[in-house]
């Protein structure tokens, strides 16, 4: 305000000062001094709006990324093809005339598995204990088909039961163990499922007899497992298929900091 009154006051009080060098030096000094404050506020104003705009862009980017991940997860879950339901149905059909009690038990397990396969698409994560209940039902149904050729072992540590994992993931590995392991080995063998927690990391291992080949390592089911882990956990989680020290094929899932 003082600056804007400076020139008019000078005109009325000391008109001769306009011709003096000192007046103009003082005048431009005040202009520059005022400009410094104005420029500071202008910079602050634009920085604030730039930051606000950047925040908005980041929020929109996160929303789009989350939507893309959700869509990808839904697509991956929809790609799961429960072959085990058809295999189990065939096994039960053979039992109907031989052992009605076992057939009845098999039908109950199959119906529960079917219900699970229809419902898991509605959730992103489920408790390991719930997943393992379905895995056990599936393996017991497959035992009807393979009989003594199939041995089962499930090791579920107490502190892993309530941990959350993507639904049907271990079930996919168990199905893979039957399809590429037990069914390909004349004498059969053992399918072992282990869930354990070590140093804050969840480890899931499914082992079966058999050998590694190109088809198994590139199968849709195993690709699906990898993509689902990637979508949920990024590069922190991992999946690999290896031959272990016991000459078995071992599918390993590692989810850190769970």
Short mmCIF file of N, CA and C in Angstrom, two decimals, residues 147-237:
data_model
loop_
_atom_site.label_atom_id
_atom_site.label_comp_id
_atom_site.label_asym_id
_atom_site.label_seq_id
_atom_site.Cartn_x
_atom_site.Cartn_y
_atom_site.Cartn_z
N UNK A 147 -6.10 -95.74 -5.66
CA UNK A 147 -5.95 -96.79 -4.67
C UNK A 147 -4.59 -96.75 -3.99
N UNK A 148 -3.92 -97.92 -3.93
CA UNK A 148 -2.63 -98.02 -3.24
C UNK A 148 -1.51 -97.30 -3.98
N UNK A 149 -1.76 -96.90 -5.19
CA UNK A 149 -0.72 -96.17 -5.94
C UNK A 149 -0.50 -94.76 -5.38
N UNK A 150 -1.44 -94.28 -4.59
CA UNK A 150 -1.34 -92.92 -4.07
C UNK A 150 -1.25 -92.92 -2.55
N UNK A 151 -0.15 -92.34 -2.05
CA UNK A 151 0.02 -92.10 -0.61
C UNK A 151 -0.15 -90.61 -0.36
N UNK A 152 -0.72 -90.26 0.78
CA UNK A 152 -0.97 -88.85 1.10
C UNK A 152 -0.27 -88.44 2.39
N UNK A 153 0.26 -87.24 2.40
CA UNK A 153 0.85 -86.68 3.63
C UNK A 153 0.64 -85.16 3.61
N UNK A 154 -0.02 -84.67 4.64
CA UNK A 154 -0.25 -83.22 4.76
C UNK A 154 0.31 -82.74 6.09
N UNK A 155 1.21 -81.78 6.03
CA UNK A 155 1.82 -81.20 7.24
C UNK A 155 1.47 -79.71 7.28
N UNK A 156 0.59 -79.38 8.19
CA UNK A 156 0.14 -78.00 8.34
C UNK A 156 0.52 -77.50 9.73
N UNK A 157 1.51 -76.61 9.79
CA UNK A 157 1.96 -76.11 11.08
C UNK A 157 0.91 -75.19 11.71
N UNK A 158 0.84 -75.24 13.02
CA UNK A 158 -0.20 -74.54 13.78
C UNK A 158 -0.23 -73.05 13.47
N UNK A 159 0.94 -72.42 13.38
CA UNK A 159 0.98 -70.96 13.21
C UNK A 159 0.74 -70.51 11.77
N UNK A 160 0.41 -71.45 10.88
CA UNK A 160 0.11 -71.07 9.49
C UNK A 160 -1.39 -71.15 9.18
N UNK A 161 -2.17 -71.73 10.08
CA UNK A 161 -3.57 -72.05 9.76
C UNK A 161 -4.41 -70.83 9.40
N UNK A 162 -4.18 -69.72 10.09
CA UNK A 162 -5.00 -68.53 9.85
C UNK A 162 -4.39 -67.57 8.84
N UNK A 163 -3.21 -67.89 8.33
CA UNK A 163 -2.59 -67.03 7.32
C UNK A 163 -3.40 -67.08 6.03
N UNK A 164 -3.37 -65.98 5.29
CA UNK A 164 -4.19 -65.87 4.09
C UNK A 164 -3.36 -66.10 2.82
N UNK A 165 -3.96 -66.85 1.89
CA UNK A 165 -3.33 -67.09 0.60
C UNK A 165 -4.41 -67.01 -0.49
N UNK A 166 -4.00 -66.87 -1.76
CA UNK A 166 -5.00 -66.87 -2.85
C UNK A 166 -5.74 -68.21 -2.90
N UNK A 167 -7.05 -68.19 -3.04
CA UNK A 167 -7.82 -69.45 -3.03
C UNK A 167 -7.49 -70.34 -4.22
N UNK A 168 -7.55 -71.65 -3.97
CA UNK A 168 -7.34 -72.69 -4.99
C UNK A 168 -5.90 -72.76 -5.49
N UNK A 169 -4.97 -72.05 -4.85
CA UNK A 169 -3.59 -72.07 -5.32
C UNK A 169 -2.91 -73.40 -4.97
N UNK A 170 -3.05 -73.85 -3.72
CA UNK A 170 -2.46 -75.13 -3.33
C UNK A 170 -3.22 -76.27 -4.01
N UNK A 171 -4.50 -76.08 -4.20
CA UNK A 171 -5.31 -77.07 -4.90
C UNK A 171 -4.80 -77.27 -6.33
N UNK A 172 -4.41 -76.19 -6.97
CA UNK A 172 -3.84 -76.27 -8.32
C UNK A 172 -2.55 -77.07 -8.31
N UNK A 173 -1.71 -76.84 -7.29
CA UNK A 173 -0.45 -77.58 -7.19
C UNK A 173 -0.69 -79.06 -6.92
N UNK A 174 -1.70 -79.35 -6.09
CA UNK A 174 -2.03 -80.74 -5.80
C UNK A 174 -2.54 -81.44 -7.05
N UNK A 175 -3.36 -80.75 -7.83
CA UNK A 175 -3.86 -81.32 -9.08
C UNK A 175 -2.70 -81.56 -10.05
N UNK A 176 -1.76 -80.63 -10.08
CA UNK A 176 -0.59 -80.78 -10.94
C UNK A 176 0.25 -81.99 -10.51
N UNK A 177 0.36 -82.20 -9.18
CA UNK A 177 1.12 -83.34 -8.66
C UNK A 177 0.50 -84.67 -9.08
N UNK A 178 -0.83 -84.72 -9.12
CA UNK A 178 -1.52 -85.94 -9.55
C UNK A 178 -1.37 -86.12 -11.07
N UNK A 179 -1.64 -85.06 -11.81
CA UNK A 179 -1.66 -85.13 -13.26
C UNK A 179 -0.29 -85.45 -13.85
N UNK A 180 0.75 -84.76 -13.36
CA UNK A 180 2.08 -84.91 -13.94
C UNK A 180 2.98 -85.83 -13.11
N UNK A 181 2.50 -86.26 -11.94
CA UNK A 181 3.30 -87.13 -11.10
C UNK A 181 2.72 -88.52 -10.99
N UNK A 182 1.74 -88.69 -10.12
CA UNK A 182 1.18 -90.01 -9.82
C UNK A 182 0.66 -90.72 -11.07
N UNK A 183 -0.09 -90.01 -11.91
CA UNK A 183 -0.68 -90.66 -13.08
C UNK A 183 0.36 -91.07 -14.12
N UNK A 184 1.57 -90.50 -14.03
CA UNK A 184 2.61 -90.82 -15.01
C UNK A 184 3.60 -91.87 -14.51
N UNK A 185 3.50 -92.24 -13.24
CA UNK A 185 4.43 -93.21 -12.64
C UNK A 185 3.67 -94.52 -12.41
N UNK A 186 4.08 -95.63 -13.03
CA UNK A 186 3.34 -96.90 -12.90
C UNK A 186 3.13 -97.34 -11.46
N UNK A 187 4.14 -97.17 -10.62
CA UNK A 187 4.03 -97.61 -9.22
C UNK A 187 3.42 -96.54 -8.31
N UNK A 188 3.14 -95.38 -8.86
CA UNK A 188 2.58 -94.31 -8.04
C UNK A 188 3.61 -93.75 -7.07
N UNK A 189 3.14 -93.28 -5.92
CA UNK A 189 4.05 -92.71 -4.93
C UNK A 189 3.29 -91.81 -3.97
N UNK A 190 4.02 -90.93 -3.32
CA UNK A 190 3.44 -90.07 -2.28
C UNK A 190 3.32 -88.64 -2.77
N UNK A 191 2.17 -88.04 -2.46
CA UNK A 191 1.99 -86.60 -2.63
C UNK A 191 2.04 -85.98 -1.23
N UNK A 192 2.97 -85.09 -1.03
CA UNK A 192 3.17 -84.47 0.28
C UNK A 192 2.94 -82.97 0.16
N UNK A 193 2.13 -82.43 1.07
CA UNK A 193 1.85 -80.99 1.10
C UNK A 193 2.31 -80.46 2.45
N UNK A 194 3.17 -79.44 2.43
CA UNK A 194 3.74 -78.88 3.65
C UNK A 194 3.53 -77.37 3.67
N UNK A 195 2.99 -76.86 4.77
CA UNK A 195 2.87 -75.41 4.98
C UNK A 195 3.60 -75.06 6.27
N UNK A 196 4.56 -74.15 6.16
CA UNK A 196 5.33 -73.78 7.35
C UNK A 196 5.70 -72.31 7.31
N UNK A 197 5.94 -71.76 8.49
CA UNK A 197 6.33 -70.37 8.61
C UNK A 197 7.73 -70.31 9.20
N UNK A 198 8.63 -69.63 8.49
CA UNK A 198 10.01 -69.50 8.93
C UNK A 198 10.46 -68.04 8.80
N UNK A 199 10.83 -67.44 9.93
CA UNK A 199 11.32 -66.06 9.96
C UNK A 199 10.34 -65.09 9.27
N UNK A 200 9.07 -65.28 9.54
CA UNK A 200 8.06 -64.38 8.98
C UNK A 200 7.65 -64.70 7.55
N UNK A 201 8.28 -65.71 6.95
CA UNK A 201 7.96 -66.08 5.58
C UNK A 201 7.11 -67.34 5.54
N UNK A 202 6.12 -67.36 4.68
CA UNK A 202 5.29 -68.55 4.50
C UNK A 202 5.86 -69.39 3.37
N UNK A 203 6.06 -70.67 3.64
CA UNK A 203 6.55 -71.60 2.62
C UNK A 203 5.54 -72.72 2.43
N UNK A 204 5.16 -72.94 1.20
CA UNK A 204 4.25 -74.02 0.84
C UNK A 204 4.97 -74.91 -0.16
N UNK A 205 5.02 -76.22 0.13
CA UNK A 205 5.71 -77.16 -0.74
C UNK A 205 4.80 -78.34 -1.05
N UNK A 206 4.67 -78.66 -2.32
CA UNK A 206 3.91 -79.82 -2.75
C UNK A 206 4.86 -80.71 -3.56
N UNK A 207 5.07 -81.93 -3.08
CA UNK A 207 6.01 -82.83 -3.75
C UNK A 207 5.30 -84.06 -4.28
N UNK A 208 5.87 -84.61 -5.33
CA UNK A 208 5.33 -85.81 -5.96
C UNK A 208 6.43 -86.53 -6.73
N UNK A 209 6.27 -87.83 -6.98
CA UNK A 209 7.24 -88.52 -7.83
C UNK A 209 7.06 -88.09 -9.28
N UNK A 210 8.09 -88.30 -10.07
CA UNK A 210 7.99 -87.94 -11.48
C UNK A 210 9.23 -87.25 -11.98
N UNK A 211 9.15 -86.67 -13.15
CA UNK A 211 10.30 -85.99 -13.74
C UNK A 211 9.85 -84.67 -14.35
N UNK A 212 10.78 -83.74 -14.43
CA UNK A 212 10.49 -82.45 -15.03
C UNK A 212 10.59 -82.54 -16.54
N UNK A 213 9.66 -81.89 -17.23
CA UNK A 213 9.75 -81.78 -18.68
C UNK A 213 9.19 -80.43 -19.10
N UNK A 214 9.34 -80.12 -20.36
CA UNK A 214 8.93 -78.81 -20.85
C UNK A 214 7.46 -78.53 -20.66
N UNK A 215 6.62 -79.55 -20.88
CA UNK A 215 5.18 -79.34 -20.76
C UNK A 215 4.78 -79.00 -19.34
N UNK A 216 5.41 -79.70 -18.37
CA UNK A 216 5.04 -79.46 -16.99
C UNK A 216 5.45 -78.06 -16.53
N UNK A 217 6.65 -77.64 -16.92
CA UNK A 217 7.15 -76.36 -16.45
C UNK A 217 6.42 -75.19 -17.11
N UNK A 218 5.78 -75.44 -18.26
CA UNK A 218 5.09 -74.37 -18.98
C UNK A 218 3.57 -74.51 -18.94
N UNK A 219 3.07 -75.38 -18.06
CA UNK A 219 1.63 -75.61 -18.01
C UNK A 219 0.84 -74.38 -17.60
N UNK A 220 -0.41 -74.32 -18.06
CA UNK A 220 -1.27 -73.17 -17.78
C UNK A 220 -1.49 -72.99 -16.28
N UNK A 221 -1.70 -74.13 -15.57
CA UNK A 221 -1.95 -74.04 -14.14
C UNK A 221 -0.79 -73.40 -13.38
N UNK A 222 0.45 -73.80 -13.72
CA UNK A 222 1.61 -73.25 -13.02
C UNK A 222 1.87 -71.79 -13.44
N UNK A 223 1.62 -71.46 -14.69
CA UNK A 223 1.73 -70.06 -15.12
C UNK A 223 0.72 -69.21 -14.35
N UNK A 224 -0.45 -69.77 -14.16
CA UNK A 224 -1.50 -69.08 -13.44
C UNK A 224 -1.08 -68.78 -12.00
N UNK A 225 -0.45 -69.78 -11.35
CA UNK A 225 0.04 -69.59 -9.98
C UNK A 225 1.03 -68.43 -9.93
N UNK A 226 1.98 -68.42 -10.87
CA UNK A 226 2.99 -67.36 -10.91
C UNK A 226 2.37 -65.99 -11.11
N UNK A 227 1.42 -65.89 -12.03
CA UNK A 227 0.79 -64.60 -12.33
C UNK A 227 -0.04 -64.09 -11.16
N UNK A 228 -0.73 -65.00 -10.49
CA UNK A 228 -1.55 -64.58 -9.34
C UNK A 228 -0.67 -64.07 -8.20
N UNK A 229 0.43 -64.76 -7.95
CA UNK A 229 1.38 -64.29 -6.93
C UNK A 229 1.93 -62.93 -7.30
N UNK A 230 2.29 -62.76 -8.57
CA UNK A 230 2.85 -61.50 -9.04
C UNK A 230 1.83 -60.37 -8.88
N UNK A 231 0.58 -60.64 -9.22
CA UNK A 231 -0.45 -59.60 -9.13
C UNK A 231 -0.71 -59.17 -7.70
N UNK A 232 -0.62 -60.11 -6.74
CA UNK A 232 -0.93 -59.81 -5.35
C UNK A 232 0.27 -59.29 -4.57
N UNK A 233 1.44 -59.85 -4.82
CA UNK A 233 2.60 -59.54 -3.98
C UNK A 233 3.77 -58.91 -4.74
N UNK A 234 3.64 -58.72 -6.05
CA UNK A 234 4.75 -58.19 -6.82
C UNK A 234 5.90 -59.17 -6.87
N UNK A 235 7.11 -58.63 -6.83
CA UNK A 235 8.30 -59.48 -6.91
C UNK A 235 8.70 -60.09 -5.56
N UNK A 236 7.95 -59.78 -4.51
CA UNK A 236 8.31 -60.30 -3.19
C UNK A 236 8.03 -61.79 -3.07
N UNK A 237 6.95 -62.26 -3.69
CA UNK A 237 6.62 -63.69 -3.63
C UNK A 237 7.26 -64.41 -4.81
#
